[in-house]
Amino acid sequence: MMQLDWWLGLAGGLLIGTAASLLWLLYGRILGVSGVVAGLWQQTGGELAWRVWFVAGVLLSGLIYRLSFGLPEISLPYPWWWLALAGFLVGVGTRMGSGCTSGHGVCGLGRLSVRSVWAVLVFIGSGVLTVALLRHVLGVM
Amino acid sequence: MMRISALLLGLLFGFGLLLSGMANPAKVQGFLDWFGDWDATLAFVMGGAVALTLPLFQWAAKRSRPLLAGRWYAPAAQGIDRRLIWGSALFGIGWGLAGICPGPALVLLGLGRLDALVFLVAMVAGMGGWQYWQHRVN
């Protein structure tokens, strides 16, 4: 079962990498979801339009998946304020640090950006520490 | 043309997140759980993605412009500064708390998960709050 997951991870990663590579090679834009979302109220004209259509595509992928295969088993056992706190930190952090897993992780590492290497190391590190603290020290997650 | 491409690339990206398990918060937290029952799957997601972006972005770097645009829209920021480090640290904390980052949040909303909307609204508030504060400071 674990090995099947690895293959799914690899296959999904290749799709993600294909999308990011094509957006860069064809149009010279970085596929960074936090930047794309923030651009929805910062940008105008052509820079706004592609972002709107990209976000629509991502939303649509969830809808099409659900209509084709049903709702996948996803557990989010948190109260609303927990999700709100997590979302707020992700929002502040991605703007302050200029990127998230897609922008720094997939595109930044591909561009061999030293900034992105640091960003990835730091956000994986702080994510690991957060899970360790909440799950194994405090036992609340 | 670019709009349709962006829609299709958004679809492809979203299916990649769904197929890989990246849009499953429990799986993301399993990857971050190095001191417990570590689930390595997401290392393969990032590995698979970077296996494509690394050679293709290097190839692109030899070109003066993208295939269908007049110039490269590369990020302008340079250098390792406190903003980058603290911002990434805060992002990682939020990512660990719920197992959700911005792309998967959109996918989850598309699946019809309204709890993802709580995350997204708070995320946009955090983005706006940071920018408002930056605007006031400068």
PDB file of C-alpha atoms in Angstrom, chain B residues 3-138:
ATOM      1  CA  ARG B   3      -6.337  32.224 -20.554  1.00  0.00           C
ATOM      2  CA  ILE B   4      -7.279  28.812 -21.916  1.00  0.00           C
ATOM      3  CA  SER B   5      -3.727  27.594 -21.289  1.00  0.00           C
ATOM      4  CA  ALA B   6      -3.890  28.897 -17.712  1.00  0.00           C
ATOM      5  CA  LEU B   7      -7.209  27.093 -17.185  1.00  0.00           C
ATOM      6  CA  LEU B   8      -5.794  23.818 -18.532  1.00  0.00           C
ATOM      7  CA  LEU B   9      -2.563  24.154 -16.547  1.00  0.00           C
ATOM      8  CA  GLY B  10      -4.638  24.872 -13.421  1.00  0.00           C
ATOM      9  CA  LEU B  11      -6.595  21.681 -14.091  1.00  0.00           C
ATOM     10  CA  LEU B  12      -3.403  19.668 -14.631  1.00  0.00           C
ATOM     11  CA  PHE B  13      -1.829  21.120 -11.492  1.00  0.00           C
ATOM     12  CA  GLY B  14      -4.970  20.391  -9.446  1.00  0.00           C
ATOM     13  CA  PHE B  15      -5.163  16.786 -10.673  1.00  0.00           C
ATOM     14  CA  GLY B  16      -1.490  16.414  -9.758  1.00  0.00           C
ATOM     15  CA  LEU B  17      -2.235  17.600  -6.216  1.00  0.00           C
ATOM     16  CA  LEU B  18      -5.188  15.203  -5.951  1.00  0.00           C
ATOM     17  CA  LEU B  19      -3.393  12.171  -7.420  1.00  0.00           C
ATOM     18  CA  SER B  20      -0.248  12.667  -5.347  1.00  0.00           C
ATOM     19  CA  GLY B  21      -1.967  12.994  -1.976  1.00  0.00           C
ATOM     20  CA  MET B  22      -0.789  16.576  -1.564  1.00  0.00           C
ATOM     21  CA  ALA B  23      -4.434  17.678  -1.257  1.00  0.00           C
ATOM     22  CA  ASN B  24      -4.947  15.255   1.626  1.00  0.00           C
ATOM     23  CA  PRO B  25      -4.087  17.127   4.856  1.00  0.00           C
ATOM     24  CA  ALA B  26      -3.507  13.906   6.831  1.00  0.00           C
ATOM     25  CA  LYS B  27      -0.912  12.810   4.266  1.00  0.00           C
ATOM     26  CA  VAL B  28       0.868  16.180   4.416  1.00  0.00           C
ATOM     27  CA  GLN B  29       1.004  16.017   8.205  1.00  0.00           C
ATOM     28  CA  GLY B  30       2.257  12.430   7.900  1.00  0.00           C
ATOM     29  CA  PHE B  31       5.132  13.737   5.763  1.00  0.00           C
ATOM     30  CA  LEU B  32       5.919  16.412   8.360  1.00  0.00           C
ATOM     31  CA  ASP B  33       5.794  13.844  11.189  1.00  0.00           C
ATOM     32  CA  TRP B  34       9.508  12.978  11.280  1.00  0.00           C
ATOM     33  CA  PHE B  35       9.348  12.029  14.954  1.00  0.00           C
ATOM     34  CA  GLY B  36       6.394   9.680  14.515  1.00  0.00           C
ATOM     35  CA  ASP B  37       5.076   7.460  11.716  1.00  0.00           C
ATOM     36  CA  TRP B  38       6.792   9.235   8.791  1.00  0.00           C
ATOM     37  CA  ASP B  39       5.035   9.015   5.419  1.00  0.00           C
ATOM     38  CA  ALA B  40       7.622   9.696   2.689  1.00  0.00           C
ATOM     39  CA  THR B  41       5.105  10.017  -0.167  1.00  0.00           C
ATOM     40  CA  LEU B  42       5.342  13.792  -0.470  1.00  0.00           C
ATOM     41  CA  ALA B  43       9.103  13.580  -0.971  1.00  0.00           C
ATOM     42  CA  PHE B  44       8.251  11.715  -4.177  1.00  0.00           C
ATOM     43  CA  VAL B  45       5.763  14.431  -5.145  1.00  0.00           C
ATOM     44  CA  MET B  46       8.363  17.169  -4.853  1.00  0.00           C
ATOM     45  CA  GLY B  47      11.011  14.887  -6.363  1.00  0.00           C
ATOM     46  CA  GLY B  48       8.792  14.130  -9.366  1.00  0.00           C
ATOM     47  CA  ALA B  49       7.941  17.791  -9.877  1.00  0.00           C
ATOM     48  CA  VAL B  50      11.529  19.047  -9.566  1.00  0.00           C
ATOM     49  CA  ALA B  51      12.771  16.225 -11.841  1.00  0.00           C
ATOM     50  CA  LEU B  52      10.903  18.080 -14.589  1.00  0.00           C
ATOM     51  CA  THR B  53      11.337  21.719 -13.576  1.00  0.00           C
ATOM     52  CA  LEU B  54      15.101  21.409 -12.972  1.00  0.00           C
ATOM     53  CA  PRO B  55      16.159  20.409 -16.531  1.00  0.00           C
ATOM     54  CA  LEU B  56      13.387  22.362 -18.254  1.00  0.00           C
ATOM     55  CA  PHE B  57      14.030  25.605 -16.355  1.00  0.00           C
ATOM     56  CA  GLN B  58      17.778  25.242 -17.100  1.00  0.00           C
ATOM     57  CA  TRP B  59      16.955  24.807 -20.766  1.00  0.00           C
ATOM     58  CA  ALA B  60      14.670  27.833 -20.583  1.00  0.00           C
ATOM     59  CA  ALA B  61      17.492  29.894 -19.044  1.00  0.00           C
ATOM     60  CA  LYS B  62      19.359  29.625 -22.367  1.00  0.00           C
ATOM     61  CA  ARG B  63      16.512  31.315 -24.198  1.00  0.00           C
ATOM     62  CA  SER B  64      16.107  35.074 -24.406  1.00  0.00           C
ATOM     63  CA  ARG B  65      12.361  34.841 -23.987  1.00  0.00           C
ATOM     64  CA  PRO B  66       9.537  32.334 -23.381  1.00  0.00           C
ATOM     65  CA  LEU B  67       7.985  30.573 -26.372  1.00  0.00           C
ATOM     66  CA  LEU B  68       4.754  32.592 -26.267  1.00  0.00           C
ATOM     67  CA  ALA B  69       5.603  35.755 -24.315  1.00  0.00           C
ATOM     68  CA  GLY B  70       7.884  38.740 -24.786  1.00  0.00           C
ATOM     69  CA  ARG B  71       9.922  38.381 -21.600  1.00  0.00           C
ATOM     70  CA  TRP B  72      10.523  36.340 -18.450  1.00  0.00           C
ATOM     71  CA  TYR B  73       8.467  37.374 -15.430  1.00  0.00           C
ATOM     72  CA  ALA B  74      11.039  36.200 -12.907  1.00  0.00           C
ATOM     73  CA  PRO B  75      10.661  37.096  -9.223  1.00  0.00           C
ATOM     74  CA  ALA B  76      12.513  40.338  -8.507  1.00  0.00           C
ATOM     75  CA  ALA B  77      13.504  39.650  -4.891  1.00  0.00           C
ATOM     76  CA  GLN B  78      17.171  38.844  -4.294  1.00  0.00           C
ATOM     77  CA  GLY B  79      19.228  37.675  -1.344  1.00  0.00           C
ATOM     78  CA  ILE B  80      18.493  35.849   1.870  1.00  0.00           C
ATOM     79  CA  ASP B  81      16.849  38.240   4.324  1.00  0.00           C
ATOM     80  CA  ARG B  82      14.824  38.129   7.517  1.00  0.00           C
ATOM     81  CA  ARG B  83      11.566  38.510   5.594  1.00  0.00           C
ATOM     82  CA  LEU B  84      12.237  35.343   3.600  1.00  0.00           C
ATOM     83  CA  ILE B  85      13.250  33.310   6.649  1.00  0.00           C
ATOM     84  CA  TRP B  86      10.506  34.506   9.027  1.00  0.00           C
ATOM     85  CA  GLY B  87       7.849  34.382   6.339  1.00  0.00           C
ATOM     86  CA  SER B  88       8.792  30.821   5.402  1.00  0.00           C
ATOM     87  CA  ALA B  89       8.854  29.870   9.092  1.00  0.00           C
ATOM     88  CA  LEU B  90       5.328  31.242   9.642  1.00  0.00           C
ATOM     89  CA  PHE B  91       4.109  29.518   6.496  1.00  0.00           C
ATOM     90  CA  GLY B  92       5.547  26.222   7.724  1.00  0.00           C
ATOM     91  CA  ILE B  93       3.771  26.566  11.072  1.00  0.00           C
ATOM     92  CA  GLY B  94       0.417  27.150   9.361  1.00  0.00           C
ATOM     93  CA  TRP B  95       1.131  24.287   6.915  1.00  0.00           C
ATOM     94  CA  GLY B  96       1.858  21.939   9.821  1.00  0.00           C
ATOM     95  CA  LEU B  97      -1.168  23.043  11.826  1.00  0.00           C
ATOM     96  CA  ALA B  98      -3.730  22.001   9.209  1.00  0.00           C
ATOM     97  CA  GLY B  99      -1.734  20.135   6.548  1.00  0.00           C
ATOM     98  CA  ILE B 100      -2.960  22.600   3.923  1.00  0.00           C
ATOM     99  CA  CYS B 101      -1.018  24.959   1.667  1.00  0.00           C
ATOM    100  CA  PRO B 102      -2.521  27.392  -0.874  1.00  0.00           C
ATOM    101  CA  GLY B 103      -2.887  25.069  -3.905  1.00  0.00           C
ATOM    102  CA  PRO B 104      -4.533  22.209  -2.005  1.00  0.00           C
ATOM    103  CA  ALA B 105      -6.829  24.728  -0.281  1.00  0.00           C
ATOM    104  CA  LEU B 106      -8.244  25.621  -3.718  1.00  0.00           C
ATOM    105  CA  VAL B 107      -8.545  21.951  -4.700  1.00  0.00           C
ATOM    106  CA  LEU B 108     -10.372  21.132  -1.461  1.00  0.00           C
ATOM    107  CA  LEU B 109     -12.810  23.983  -2.057  1.00  0.00           C
ATOM    108  CA  GLY B 110     -13.377  22.654  -5.584  1.00  0.00           C
ATOM    109  CA  LEU B 111     -14.189  19.269  -4.061  1.00  0.00           C
ATOM    110  CA  GLY B 112     -16.915  21.044  -2.122  1.00  0.00           C
ATOM    111  CA  ARG B 113     -15.174  21.080   1.247  1.00  0.00           C
ATOM    112  CA  LEU B 114     -16.496  24.201   2.921  1.00  0.00           C
ATOM    113  CA  ASP B 115     -13.959  23.885   5.757  1.00  0.00           C
ATOM    114  CA  ALA B 116     -11.362  24.778   3.121  1.00  0.00           C
ATOM    115  CA  LEU B 117     -13.238  28.043   2.631  1.00  0.00           C
ATOM    116  CA  VAL B 118     -12.530  28.977   6.274  1.00  0.00           C
ATOM    117  CA  PHE B 119      -8.836  28.347   5.607  1.00  0.00           C
ATOM    118  CA  LEU B 120      -8.902  30.307   2.330  1.00  0.00           C
ATOM    119  CA  VAL B 121     -10.731  33.335   3.753  1.00  0.00           C
ATOM    120  CA  ALA B 122      -8.264  33.460   6.663  1.00  0.00           C
ATOM    121  CA  MET B 123      -5.366  33.042   4.211  1.00  0.00           C
ATOM    122  CA  VAL B 124      -6.541  35.940   2.077  1.00  0.00           C
ATOM    123  CA  ALA B 125      -7.037  38.002   5.262  1.00  0.00           C
ATOM    124  CA  GLY B 126      -3.454  37.172   6.288  1.00  0.00           C
ATOM    125  CA  MET B 127      -2.141  38.152   2.842  1.00  0.00           C
ATOM    126  CA  GLY B 128      -4.110  41.404   2.890  1.00  0.00           C
ATOM    127  CA  GLY B 129      -3.145  42.108   6.488  1.00  0.00           C
ATOM    128  CA  TRP B 130       0.543  41.689   5.722  1.00  0.00           C
ATOM    129  CA  GLN B 131       0.315  43.954   2.670  1.00  0.00           C
ATOM    130  CA  TYR B 132      -1.666  46.615   4.544  1.00  0.00           C
ATOM    131  CA  TRP B 133       0.939  46.595   7.313  1.00  0.00           C
ATOM    132  CA  GLN B 134       3.779  46.808   4.782  1.00  0.00           C
ATOM    133  CA  HIS B 135       2.031  49.713   3.093  1.00  0.00           C
ATOM    134  CA  ARG B 136       1.692  51.570   6.413  1.00  0.00           C
ATOM    135  CA  VAL B 137       5.280  50.941   7.454  1.00  0.00           C
ATOM    136  CA  ASN B 138       6.739  52.140   4.142  1.00  0.00           C
TER     137      ASN B 138
END
